Amino acid sequence: MAGELGITLRDRYQGVMLGMACGDALGGPVEFFSRETIAQKFPGGVTEFVGGGWLKLFPGEVTDDTQQALILARCLTENGLELDCFAEGLIAWFRSNPKDIGNTTRAALEALASGASPFDSGTVALTARGARGAAANGGVMRCAPVGLRFQRDPAALVRTSLVSSRITHAEDRAAWATVAVNQAIVHLLNEGDVSDAPGAAVAGIEHEEIRATVLGAADRARAEVAAGGFVLETLGAAFWALGGASDARDAIERAVALGEDADSTGAVTGALAGAAFGATALPESWVNQVQFRDELISEADRLLQLSGPAR
């Protein structure tokens, strides 16, 4: 499947931010549902914002995925990632009593709020949670703004993706998954073929579990695709959903229908699909209703400007 030609770069940038939020909002109400339960409750699939779920969301409301991504986006400046800004933003969000916060993120932000350095807080969480617990998807679900900011600076993209994850998720798989997603986003922003996105995602990544997860995703049968909070599951599910999709809506709906951590799978898939197909490919009913719509668009435009002139 080829990338969509004729789409402006600005539309793709907005597609990443809006696609992420729409996937989050579509999946949030069915988070922790099994795919069998989703199929029973929504025989035609989850196709519109329904609200509800364990978080009692209103239709179009986003969760911690998009909330944290916006905090990250605001702290990406002409100088790169302002880490103190990101740390302060996460602490303020943590203290606001958000509806949802992952266990690894909570452990890291408790340490950060207690005075730990942002270079150490993720390691505190890793020690507390253990490797499997700390290899959660909290870094990868919010990482897309880094791909937008450093579209034209591959080395900075890698460095900043890792830093943006390690403030809460220092485990190697959790951190390197953000690099894979952001490298795929850049490939798609540059009109790269969707079928080539997995290879672009893992370019330069030596971590074998990341490589195997991404490169093998498209060939998995649906029954073999797990979609829980383990970062490799989210990563594999997102690339599976994108690889077999006909358009942006199809990709996001495929992701959400997997159930389990449906908001995060939807968010990562939505960011990838938005890069591939653009914001104009997203359903108008989603874009008009999704929470933080105007800020998502304005941050996309700002990050496009910061990324520098086309070469």
PDB file of C-alpha atoms in Angstrom:
ATOM      1  CA  MET A   1       0.000   0.000   0.000  1.00  0.00           C
ATOM      2  CA  ALA A   2       1.541   3.284  -1.033  1.00  0.00           C
ATOM      3  CA  GLY A   3       1.598   6.434   1.032  1.00  0.00           C
ATOM      4  CA  GLU A   4      -1.005   8.936  -0.056  1.00  0.00           C
ATOM      5  CA  LEU A   5       0.498  11.362  -2.565  1.00  0.00           C
ATOM      6  CA  GLY A   6      -0.812  14.881  -2.984  1.00  0.00           C
ATOM      7  CA  ILE A   7      -1.441  15.372   0.728  1.00  0.00           C
ATOM      8  CA  THR A   8       0.241  18.466   2.119  1.00  0.00           C
ATOM      9  CA  LEU A   9       2.816  18.109   4.849  1.00  0.00           C
ATOM     10  CA  ARG A  10       0.690  20.341   7.053  1.00  0.00           C
ATOM     11  CA  ASP A  11      -2.253  17.974   6.642  1.00  0.00           C
ATOM     12  CA  ARG A  12      -0.046  15.057   7.632  1.00  0.00           C
ATOM     13  CA  TYR A  13       1.221  16.900  10.715  1.00  0.00           C
ATOM     14  CA  GLN A  14      -2.314  17.688  11.794  1.00  0.00           C
ATOM     15  CA  GLY A  15      -3.228  14.103  10.976  1.00  0.00           C
ATOM     16  CA  VAL A  16      -0.661  12.797  13.449  1.00  0.00           C
ATOM     17  CA  MET A  17      -1.984  14.865  16.343  1.00  0.00           C
ATOM     18  CA  LEU A  18      -5.661  14.491  15.521  1.00  0.00           C
ATOM     19  CA  GLY A  19      -5.325  10.822  14.591  1.00  0.00           C
ATOM     20  CA  MET A  20      -3.625  10.118  17.907  1.00  0.00           C
ATOM     21  CA  ALA A  21      -6.396  11.860  19.852  1.00  0.00           C
ATOM     22  CA  CYS A  22      -9.186  10.287  17.824  1.00  0.00           C
ATOM     23  CA  GLY A  23      -7.741   6.810  18.342  1.00  0.00           C
ATOM     24  CA  ASP A  24      -7.483   7.533  22.051  1.00  0.00           C
ATOM     25  CA  ALA A  25     -11.067   8.833  22.285  1.00  0.00           C
ATOM     26  CA  LEU A  26     -12.480   5.987  20.198  1.00  0.00           C
ATOM     27  CA  GLY A  27     -10.693   3.348  22.257  1.00  0.00           C
ATOM     28  CA  GLY A  28     -11.077   4.820  25.743  1.00  0.00           C
ATOM     29  CA  PRO A  29     -14.665   3.673  26.328  1.00  0.00           C
ATOM     30  CA  VAL A  30     -13.788   0.062  25.435  1.00  0.00           C
ATOM     31  CA  GLU A  31     -10.482  -0.081  27.311  1.00  0.00           C
ATOM     32  CA  PHE A  32     -10.096  -3.465  29.063  1.00  0.00           C
ATOM     33  CA  PHE A  33     -12.917  -4.998  27.024  1.00  0.00           C
ATOM     34  CA  SER A  34     -12.046  -8.251  25.280  1.00  0.00           C
ATOM     35  CA  ARG A  35     -12.357  -8.217  21.503  1.00  0.00           C
ATOM     36  CA  GLU A  36     -15.192 -10.714  21.857  1.00  0.00           C
ATOM     37  CA  THR A  37     -17.100  -8.342  24.150  1.00  0.00           C
ATOM     38  CA  ILE A  38     -16.533  -5.463  21.739  1.00  0.00           C
ATOM     39  CA  ALA A  39     -17.849  -7.563  18.854  1.00  0.00           C
ATOM     40  CA  GLN A  40     -20.963  -8.405  20.864  1.00  0.00           C
ATOM     41  CA  LYS A  41     -21.642  -4.844  22.001  1.00  0.00           C
ATOM     42  CA  PHE A  42     -20.705  -3.234  18.678  1.00  0.00           C
ATOM     43  CA  PRO A  43     -21.469  -5.712  15.877  1.00  0.00           C
ATOM     44  CA  GLY A  44     -20.458  -3.174  13.241  1.00  0.00           C
ATOM     45  CA  GLY A  45     -17.368  -2.138  15.167  1.00  0.00           C
ATOM     46  CA  VAL A  46     -16.687   0.955  17.259  1.00  0.00           C
ATOM     47  CA  THR A  47     -17.129   3.558  14.547  1.00  0.00           C
ATOM     48  CA  GLU A  48     -18.107   6.700  16.462  1.00  0.00           C
ATOM     49  CA  PHE A  49     -17.316   8.210  19.850  1.00  0.00           C
ATOM     50  CA  VAL A  50     -19.610   6.505  22.329  1.00  0.00           C
ATOM     51  CA  GLY A  51     -18.283   7.654  25.697  1.00  0.00           C
ATOM     52  CA  GLY A  52     -18.678   5.684  28.893  1.00  0.00           C
ATOM     53  CA  GLY A  53     -16.429   2.804  29.841  1.00  0.00           C
ATOM     54  CA  TRP A  54     -14.704   2.384  33.175  1.00  0.00           C
ATOM     55  CA  LEU A  55     -13.465   5.990  33.036  1.00  0.00           C
ATOM     56  CA  LYS A  56     -16.983   7.326  32.365  1.00  0.00           C
ATOM     57  CA  LEU A  57     -15.741   9.396  29.432  1.00  0.00           C
ATOM     58  CA  PHE A  58     -17.933  11.803  27.521  1.00  0.00           C
ATOM     59  CA  PRO A  59     -18.042  11.157  23.754  1.00  0.00           C
ATOM     60  CA  GLY A  60     -14.810  12.481  22.246  1.00  0.00           C
ATOM     61  CA  GLU A  61     -12.995  12.765  25.581  1.00  0.00           C
ATOM     62  CA  VAL A  62      -9.359  11.705  25.509  1.00  0.00           C
ATOM     63  CA  THR A  63      -7.343   9.955  28.201  1.00  0.00           C
ATOM     64  CA  ASP A  64      -3.825  10.163  29.591  1.00  0.00           C
ATOM     65  CA  ASP A  65      -2.337   9.270  26.187  1.00  0.00           C
ATOM     66  CA  THR A  66      -3.312  12.554  24.546  1.00  0.00           C
ATOM     67  CA  GLN A  67      -3.059  14.584  27.729  1.00  0.00           C
ATOM     68  CA  GLN A  68       0.599  13.631  28.143  1.00  0.00           C
ATOM     69  CA  ALA A  69       1.315  14.042  24.424  1.00  0.00           C
ATOM     70  CA  LEU A  70       0.107  17.634  24.618  1.00  0.00           C
ATOM     71  CA  ILE A  71       2.326  18.285  27.640  1.00  0.00           C
ATOM     72  CA  LEU A  72       5.247  16.912  25.629  1.00  0.00           C
ATOM     73  CA  ALA A  73       4.328  18.960  22.560  1.00  0.00           C
ATOM     74  CA  ARG A  74       4.188  22.218  24.519  1.00  0.00           C
ATOM     75  CA  CYS A  75       7.731  21.620  25.781  1.00  0.00           C
ATOM     76  CA  LEU A  76       9.259  21.074  22.341  1.00  0.00           C
ATOM     77  CA  THR A  77      10.831  24.390  21.340  1.00  0.00           C
ATOM     78  CA  GLU A  78      13.368  25.707  18.880  1.00  0.00           C
ATOM     79  CA  ASN A  79      16.014  24.442  21.342  1.00  0.00           C
ATOM     80  CA  GLY A  80      14.575  20.933  21.432  1.00  0.00           C
ATOM     81  CA  LEU A  81      12.870  19.301  24.392  1.00  0.00           C
ATOM     82  CA  GLU A  82      12.857  21.547  27.454  1.00  0.00           C
ATOM     83  CA  LEU A  83      13.123  18.730  29.986  1.00  0.00           C
ATOM     84  CA  ASP A  84      12.323  20.861  33.041  1.00  0.00           C
ATOM     85  CA  CYS A  85       9.186  22.084  31.294  1.00  0.00           C
ATOM     86  CA  PHE A  86       8.178  18.491  30.556  1.00  0.00           C
ATOM     87  CA  ALA A  87       8.862  17.382  34.122  1.00  0.00           C
ATOM     88  CA  GLU A  88       6.915  20.307  35.591  1.00  0.00           C
ATOM     89  CA  GLY A  89       4.037  19.708  33.194  1.00  0.00           C
ATOM     90  CA  LEU A  90       3.839  16.028  34.114  1.00  0.00           C
ATOM     91  CA  ILE A  91       3.940  16.822  37.840  1.00  0.00           C
ATOM     92  CA  ALA A  92       1.165  19.410  37.499  1.00  0.00           C
ATOM     93  CA  TRP A  93      -0.910  16.913  35.514  1.00  0.00           C
ATOM     94  CA  PHE A  94      -0.242  14.185  38.107  1.00  0.00           C
ATOM     95  CA  ARG A  95      -1.356  16.490  40.911  1.00  0.00           C
ATOM     96  CA  SER A  96      -4.558  17.384  39.028  1.00  0.00           C
ATOM     97  CA  ASN A  97      -5.926  13.901  39.803  1.00  0.00           C
ATOM     98  CA  PRO A  98      -6.383  12.698  36.202  1.00  0.00           C
ATOM     99  CA  LYS A  99      -8.953  10.007  35.524  1.00  0.00           C
ATOM    100  CA  ASP A 100      -6.316   7.524  34.437  1.00  0.00           C
ATOM    101  CA  ILE A 101      -2.606   7.091  35.063  1.00  0.00           C
ATOM    102  CA  GLY A 102      -0.521   3.984  34.429  1.00  0.00           C
ATOM    103  CA  ASN A 103       1.258   2.265  37.292  1.00  0.00           C
ATOM    104  CA  THR A 104       4.752   2.821  35.899  1.00  0.00           C
ATOM    105  CA  THR A 105       3.989   6.462  35.152  1.00  0.00           C
ATOM    106  CA  ARG A 106       2.591   6.892  38.642  1.00  0.00           C
ATOM    107  CA  ALA A 107       5.725   5.445  40.251  1.00  0.00           C
ATOM    108  CA  ALA A 108       7.964   7.715  38.182  1.00  0.00           C
ATOM    109  CA  LEU A 109       5.927  10.844  38.800  1.00  0.00           C
ATOM    110  CA  GLU A 110       5.736  10.176  42.517  1.00  0.00           C
ATOM    111  CA  ALA A 111       9.539  10.112  42.484  1.00  0.00           C
ATOM    112  CA  LEU A 112       9.707  13.211  40.302  1.00  0.00           C
ATOM    113  CA  ALA A 113       7.285  15.103  42.536  1.00  0.00           C
ATOM    114  CA  SER A 114       9.396  14.119  45.533  1.00  0.00           C
ATOM    115  CA  GLY A 115      12.481  15.727  44.058  1.00  0.00           C
ATOM    116  CA  ALA A 116      14.057  13.072  41.837  1.00  0.00           C
ATOM    117  CA  SER A 117      15.819  14.303  38.718  1.00  0.00           C
ATOM    118  CA  PRO A 118      13.971  13.740  35.427  1.00  0.00           C
ATOM    119  CA  PHE A 119      17.027  11.701  34.417  1.00  0.00           C
ATOM    120  CA  ASP A 120      16.463   9.383  37.402  1.00  0.00           C
ATOM    121  CA  SER A 121      12.681   9.186  37.891  1.00  0.00           C
ATOM    122  CA  GLY A 122      12.160   6.523  35.244  1.00  0.00           C
ATOM    123  CA  THR A 123      14.898   4.396  36.776  1.00  0.00           C
ATOM    124  CA  VAL A 124      13.142   4.662  40.135  1.00  0.00           C
ATOM    125  CA  ALA A 125       9.994   3.298  38.495  1.00  0.00           C
ATOM    126  CA  LEU A 126      11.995   0.551  36.774  1.00  0.00           C
ATOM    127  CA  THR A 127      13.433  -0.545  40.110  1.00  0.00           C
ATOM    128  CA  ALA A 128       9.998  -0.470  41.757  1.00  0.00           C
ATOM    129  CA  ARG A 129       8.115  -2.206  38.979  1.00  0.00           C
ATOM    130  CA  GLY A 130      10.687  -4.644  37.603  1.00  0.00           C
ATOM    131  CA  ALA A 131      11.572  -5.051  33.937  1.00  0.00           C
ATOM    132  CA  ARG A 132       8.241  -6.503  32.782  1.00  0.00           C
ATOM    133  CA  GLY A 133       6.136  -4.011  34.723  1.00  0.00           C
ATOM    134  CA  ALA A 134       8.253  -1.068  33.622  1.00  0.00           C
ATOM    135  CA  ALA A 135       8.133  -2.137  29.963  1.00  0.00           C
ATOM    136  CA  ALA A 136       4.715  -0.536  29.676  1.00  0.00           C
ATOM    137  CA  ASN A 137       3.411   1.644  26.860  1.00  0.00           C
ATOM    138  CA  GLY A 138       3.262   4.990  28.681  1.00  0.00           C
ATOM    139  CA  GLY A 139       6.185   6.453  26.746  1.00  0.00           C
ATOM    140  CA  VAL A 140       5.214   5.227  23.297  1.00  0.00           C
ATOM    141  CA  MET A 141       1.577   6.315  23.548  1.00  0.00           C
ATOM    142  CA  ARG A 142       2.594   9.993  23.884  1.00  0.00           C
ATOM    143  CA  CYS A 143       5.739  10.136  21.744  1.00  0.00           C
ATOM    144  CA  ALA A 144       4.426  11.366  18.377  1.00  0.00           C
ATOM    145  CA  PRO A 145       5.126  15.104  18.871  1.00  0.00           C
ATOM    146  CA  VAL A 146       8.861  14.313  18.930  1.00  0.00           C
ATOM    147  CA  GLY A 147       8.593  12.808  15.457  1.00  0.00           C
ATOM    148  CA  LEU A 148       6.942  15.986  14.227  1.00  0.00           C
ATOM    149  CA  ARG A 149       9.497  18.298  15.829  1.00  0.00           C
ATOM    150  CA  PHE A 150      12.517  16.382  14.512  1.00  0.00           C
ATOM    151  CA  GLN A 151      11.231  15.296  11.129  1.00  0.00           C
ATOM    152  CA  ARG A 152      14.372  16.686   9.514  1.00  0.00           C
ATOM    153  CA  ASP A 153      16.887  15.764  12.232  1.00  0.00           C
ATOM    154  CA  PRO A 154      17.142  11.966  12.591  1.00  0.00           C
ATOM    155  CA  ALA A 155      19.840  11.993  15.277  1.00  0.00           C
ATOM    156  CA  ALA A 156      17.910  14.443  17.447  1.00  0.00           C
ATOM    157  CA  LEU A 157      14.763  12.390  16.912  1.00  0.00           C
ATOM    158  CA  VAL A 158      16.455   9.333  18.397  1.00  0.00           C
ATOM    159  CA  ARG A 159      17.969  11.206  21.335  1.00  0.00           C
ATOM    160  CA  THR A 160      14.813  13.094  22.200  1.00  0.00           C
ATOM    161  CA  SER A 161      12.508  10.107  21.800  1.00  0.00           C
ATOM    162  CA  LEU A 162      14.612   8.195  24.320  1.00  0.00           C
ATOM    163  CA  VAL A 163      14.730  11.098  26.782  1.00  0.00           C
ATOM    164  CA  SER A 164      10.989  11.696  26.470  1.00  0.00           C
ATOM    165  CA  SER A 165      10.338   8.090  27.428  1.00  0.00           C
ATOM    166  CA  ARG A 166      12.964   7.622  30.107  1.00  0.00           C
ATOM    167  CA  ILE A 167      11.562  10.314  32.380  1.00  0.00           C
ATOM    168  CA  THR A 168       8.873   7.742  33.229  1.00  0.00           C
ATOM    169  CA  HIS A 169       9.753   4.590  31.257  1.00  0.00           C
ATOM    170  CA  ALA A 170      13.464   3.824  31.409  1.00  0.00           C
ATOM    171  CA  GLU A 171      13.226   0.146  30.462  1.00  0.00           C
ATOM    172  CA  ASP A 172      14.969  -0.359  27.097  1.00  0.00           C
ATOM    173  CA  ARG A 173      12.018  -1.821  25.199  1.00  0.00           C
ATOM    174  CA  ALA A 174       9.723   0.953  26.383  1.00  0.00           C
ATOM    175  CA  ALA A 175      12.230   3.618  25.400  1.00  0.00           C
ATOM    176  CA  TRP A 176      13.288   2.243  22.007  1.00  0.00           C
ATOM    177  CA  ALA A 177       9.671   1.667  20.990  1.00  0.00           C
ATOM    178  CA  THR A 178       9.293   5.453  20.885  1.00  0.00           C
ATOM    179  CA  VAL A 179      12.163   5.662  18.400  1.00  0.00           C
ATOM    180  CA  ALA A 180      10.507   3.039  16.194  1.00  0.00           C
ATOM    181  CA  VAL A 181       7.172   4.836  16.142  1.00  0.00           C
ATOM    182  CA  ASN A 182       8.704   8.246  15.497  1.00  0.00           C
ATOM    183  CA  GLN A 183      10.943   6.963  12.700  1.00  0.00           C
ATOM    184  CA  ALA A 184       7.885   5.397  11.074  1.00  0.00           C
ATOM    185  CA  ILE A 185       5.984   8.676  11.440  1.00  0.00           C
ATOM    186  CA  VAL A 186       8.783  10.568   9.672  1.00  0.00           C
ATOM    187  CA  HIS A 187       8.859   7.983   6.888  1.00  0.00           C
ATOM    188  CA  LEU A 188       5.124   8.428   6.361  1.00  0.00           C
ATOM    189  CA  LEU A 189       5.269  12.226   6.623  1.00  0.00           C
ATOM    190  CA  ASN A 190       7.751  12.083   3.754  1.00  0.00           C
ATOM    191  CA  GLU A 191       5.256  10.140   1.609  1.00  0.00           C
ATOM    192  CA  GLY A 192       6.939   6.808   2.242  1.00  0.00           C
ATOM    193  CA  ASP A 193       5.047   3.646   1.396  1.00  0.00           C
ATOM    194  CA  VAL A 194       3.029   2.199   4.263  1.00  0.00           C
ATOM    195  CA  SER A 195       4.419  -1.240   3.486  1.00  0.00           C
ATOM    196  CA  ASP A 196       7.934   0.119   4.019  1.00  0.00           C
ATOM    197  CA  ALA A 197       7.090   1.771   7.349  1.00  0.00           C
ATOM    198  CA  PRO A 198       8.214  -1.200   9.490  1.00  0.00           C
ATOM    199  CA  GLY A 199      11.654  -1.194   7.912  1.00  0.00           C
ATOM    200  CA  ALA A 200      11.953   2.559   8.348  1.00  0.00           C
ATOM    201  CA  ALA A 201      10.794   2.232  11.945  1.00  0.00           C
ATOM    202  CA  VAL A 202      13.603  -0.093  12.996  1.00  0.00           C
ATOM    203  CA  ALA A 203      16.425   1.480  10.981  1.00  0.00           C
ATOM    204  CA  GLY A 204      19.434   1.751  13.266  1.00  0.00           C
ATOM    205  CA  ILE A 205      17.674   0.016  16.166  1.00  0.00           C
ATOM    206  CA  GLU A 206      19.665  -2.960  17.382  1.00  0.00           C
ATOM    207  CA  HIS A 207      17.182  -4.169  19.992  1.00  0.00           C
ATOM    208  CA  GLU A 208      16.084  -7.535  18.589  1.00  0.00           C
ATOM    209  CA  GLU A 209      12.705  -7.657  20.344  1.00  0.00           C
ATOM    210  CA  ILE A 210      11.744  -4.276  18.908  1.00  0.00           C
ATOM    211  CA  ARG A 211      12.872  -5.307  15.433  1.00  0.00           C
ATOM    212  CA  ALA A 212      11.055  -8.639  15.520  1.00  0.00           C
ATOM    213  CA  THR A 213       7.854  -7.094  16.864  1.00  0.00           C
ATOM    214  CA  VAL A 214       7.670  -4.395  14.197  1.00  0.00           C
ATOM    215  CA  LEU A 215       8.917  -6.390  11.210  1.00  0.00           C
ATOM    216  CA  GLY A 216       6.664  -9.349  11.953  1.00  0.00           C
ATOM    217  CA  ALA A 217       3.499  -7.433  12.769  1.00  0.00           C
ATOM    218  CA  ALA A 218       1.841  -7.368   9.357  1.00  0.00           C
ATOM    219  CA  ASP A 219       2.091 -11.128   8.901  1.00  0.00           C
ATOM    220  CA  ARG A 220       0.338 -12.032  12.150  1.00  0.00           C
ATOM    221  CA  ALA A 221      -3.186 -13.401  12.146  1.00  0.00           C
ATOM    222  CA  ARG A 222      -5.594 -11.251  14.134  1.00  0.00           C
ATOM    223  CA  ALA A 223      -5.907 -13.949  16.790  1.00  0.00           C
ATOM    224  CA  GLU A 224      -2.152 -13.738  17.342  1.00  0.00           C
ATOM    225  CA  VAL A 225      -2.164  -9.969  17.930  1.00  0.00           C
ATOM    226  CA  ALA A 226      -2.125  -9.040  21.618  1.00  0.00           C
ATOM    227  CA  ALA A 227      -3.013  -5.473  22.598  1.00  0.00           C
ATOM    228  CA  GLY A 228      -2.348  -5.098  26.299  1.00  0.00           C
ATOM    229  CA  GLY A 229      -0.287  -2.508  28.129  1.00  0.00           C
ATOM    230  CA  PHE A 230       3.064  -4.261  27.513  1.00  0.00           C
ATOM    231  CA  VAL A 231       4.916  -1.982  25.111  1.00  0.00           C
ATOM    232  CA  LEU A 232       5.728  -4.716  22.593  1.00  0.00           C
ATOM    233  CA  GLU A 233       2.043  -5.590  22.393  1.00  0.00           C
ATOM    234  CA  THR A 234       1.043  -1.993  21.703  1.00  0.00           C
ATOM    235  CA  LEU A 235       3.819  -1.628  19.157  1.00  0.00           C
ATOM    236  CA  GLY A 236       2.948  -4.825  17.324  1.00  0.00           C
ATOM    237  CA  ALA A 237      -0.787  -4.160  17.381  1.00  0.00           C
ATOM    238  CA  ALA A 238      -0.354  -0.658  15.948  1.00  0.00           C
ATOM    239  CA  PHE A 239       1.811  -1.799  13.049  1.00  0.00           C
ATOM    240  CA  TRP A 240      -0.578  -4.708  12.422  1.00  0.00           C
ATOM    241  CA  ALA A 241      -3.576  -2.376  12.332  1.00  0.00           C
ATOM    242  CA  LEU A 242      -1.858   0.086   9.995  1.00  0.00           C
ATOM    243  CA  GLY A 243      -0.403  -2.550   7.691  1.00  0.00           C
ATOM    244  CA  GLY A 244      -3.726  -4.169   6.889  1.00  0.00           C
ATOM    245  CA  ALA A 245      -5.804  -0.991   6.621  1.00  0.00           C
ATOM    246  CA  SER A 246      -7.315   0.657   3.573  1.00  0.00           C
ATOM    247  CA  ASP A 247      -7.388   4.145   5.069  1.00  0.00           C
ATOM    248  CA  ALA A 248      -6.968   6.084   8.313  1.00  0.00           C
ATOM    249  CA  ARG A 249     -10.400   5.252   9.682  1.00  0.00           C
ATOM    250  CA  ASP A 250      -9.949   1.567   8.952  1.00  0.00           C
ATOM    251  CA  ALA A 251      -6.564   1.501  10.710  1.00  0.00           C
ATOM    252  CA  ILE A 252      -7.898   3.113  13.885  1.00  0.00           C
ATOM    253  CA  GLU A 253     -11.051   1.000  13.984  1.00  0.00           C
ATOM    254  CA  ARG A 254      -8.982  -2.172  13.495  1.00  0.00           C
ATOM    255  CA  ALA A 255      -6.778  -1.147  16.411  1.00  0.00           C
ATOM    256  CA  VAL A 256      -9.622  -0.315  18.789  1.00  0.00           C
ATOM    257  CA  ALA A 257     -11.480  -3.532  17.953  1.00  0.00           C
ATOM    258  CA  LEU A 258      -8.575  -5.499  19.445  1.00  0.00           C
ATOM    259  CA  GLY A 259      -9.731  -4.394  22.898  1.00  0.00           C
ATOM    260  CA  GLU A 260      -7.498  -4.619  25.977  1.00  0.00           C
ATOM    261  CA  ASP A 261      -5.509  -1.337  26.109  1.00  0.00           C
ATOM    262  CA  ALA A 262      -7.652   0.009  23.295  1.00  0.00           C
ATOM    263  CA  ASP A 263      -7.028   3.709  23.903  1.00  0.00           C
ATOM    264  CA  SER A 264      -3.250   3.371  23.673  1.00  0.00           C
ATOM    265  CA  THR A 265      -3.331   1.038  20.681  1.00  0.00           C
ATOM    266  CA  GLY A 266      -5.749   3.471  19.068  1.00  0.00           C
ATOM    267  CA  ALA A 267      -3.541   6.461  19.870  1.00  0.00           C
ATOM    268  CA  VAL A 268      -0.339   4.970  18.433  1.00  0.00           C
ATOM    269  CA  THR A 269      -2.153   3.640  15.377  1.00  0.00           C
ATOM    270  CA  GLY A 270      -3.905   6.979  14.914  1.00  0.00           C
ATOM    271  CA  ALA A 271      -0.612   8.870  14.908  1.00  0.00           C
ATOM    272  CA  LEU A 272       0.819   6.535  12.270  1.00  0.00           C
ATOM    273  CA  ALA A 273      -2.356   6.599  10.179  1.00  0.00           C
ATOM    274  CA  GLY A 274      -2.543  10.379  10.392  1.00  0.00           C
ATOM    275  CA  ALA A 275       0.992  10.643   9.035  1.00  0.00           C
ATOM    276  CA  ALA A 276       0.143   8.272   6.201  1.00  0.00           C
ATOM    277  CA  PHE A 277      -3.253   9.628   5.160  1.00  0.00           C
ATOM    278  CA  GLY A 278      -3.531  13.137   6.616  1.00  0.00           C
ATOM    279  CA  ALA A 279      -6.091  14.838   8.815  1.00  0.00           C
ATOM    280  CA  THR A 280      -8.525  15.210   5.940  1.00  0.00           C
ATOM    281  CA  ALA A 281      -8.806  11.418   5.804  1.00  0.00           C
ATOM    282  CA  LEU A 282     -10.149  11.254   9.351  1.00  0.00           C
ATOM    283  CA  PRO A 283     -13.942  11.188   9.745  1.00  0.00           C
ATOM    284  CA  GLU A 284     -15.314  14.697  10.092  1.00  0.00           C
ATOM    285  CA  SER A 285     -17.545  13.549  12.944  1.00  0.00           C
ATOM    286  CA  TRP A 286     -14.446  12.495  14.896  1.00  0.00           C
ATOM    287  CA  VAL A 287     -12.422  15.622  14.233  1.00  0.00           C
ATOM    288  CA  ASN A 288     -15.290  17.934  15.116  1.00  0.00           C
ATOM    289  CA  GLN A 289     -15.951  16.201  18.436  1.00  0.00           C
ATOM    290  CA  VAL A 290     -12.532  15.183  19.725  1.00  0.00           C
ATOM    291  CA  GLN A 291     -11.398  16.945  22.892  1.00  0.00           C
ATOM    292  CA  PHE A 292      -8.616  19.560  22.520  1.00  0.00           C
ATOM    293  CA  ARG A 293      -9.171  19.733  18.762  1.00  0.00           C
ATOM    294  CA  ASP A 294      -8.004  23.333  18.379  1.00  0.00           C
ATOM    295  CA  GLU A 295      -4.870  22.859  20.470  1.00  0.00           C
ATOM    296  CA  LEU A 296      -3.980  19.656  18.658  1.00  0.00           C
ATOM    297  CA  ILE A 297      -4.134  21.536  15.357  1.00  0.00           C
ATOM    298  CA  SER A 298      -2.200  24.538  16.641  1.00  0.00           C
ATOM    299  CA  GLU A 299       0.535  22.342  18.135  1.00  0.00           C
ATOM    300  CA  ALA A 300       0.830  20.428  14.870  1.00  0.00           C
ATOM    301  CA  ASP A 301       1.253  23.695  12.984  1.00  0.00           C
ATOM    302  CA  ARG A 302       3.789  24.997  15.488  1.00  0.00           C
ATOM    303  CA  LEU A 303       5.849  21.811  15.361  1.00  0.00           C
ATOM    304  CA  LEU A 304       5.826  21.940  11.566  1.00  0.00           C
ATOM    305  CA  GLN A 305       7.245  25.423  11.690  1.00  0.00           C
ATOM    306  CA  LEU A 306       9.880  24.412  14.260  1.00  0.00           C
ATOM    307  CA  SER A 307      10.953  21.431  12.191  1.00  0.00           C
ATOM    308  CA  GLY A 308      12.592  23.830   9.729  1.00  0.00           C
ATOM    309  CA  PRO A 309      12.326  24.504   6.006  1.00  0.00           C
ATOM    310  CA  ALA A 310      12.034  21.646   3.558  1.00  0.00           C
ATOM    311  CA  ARG A 311      15.302  20.650   1.992  1.00  0.00           C
TER     312      ARG A 311
END
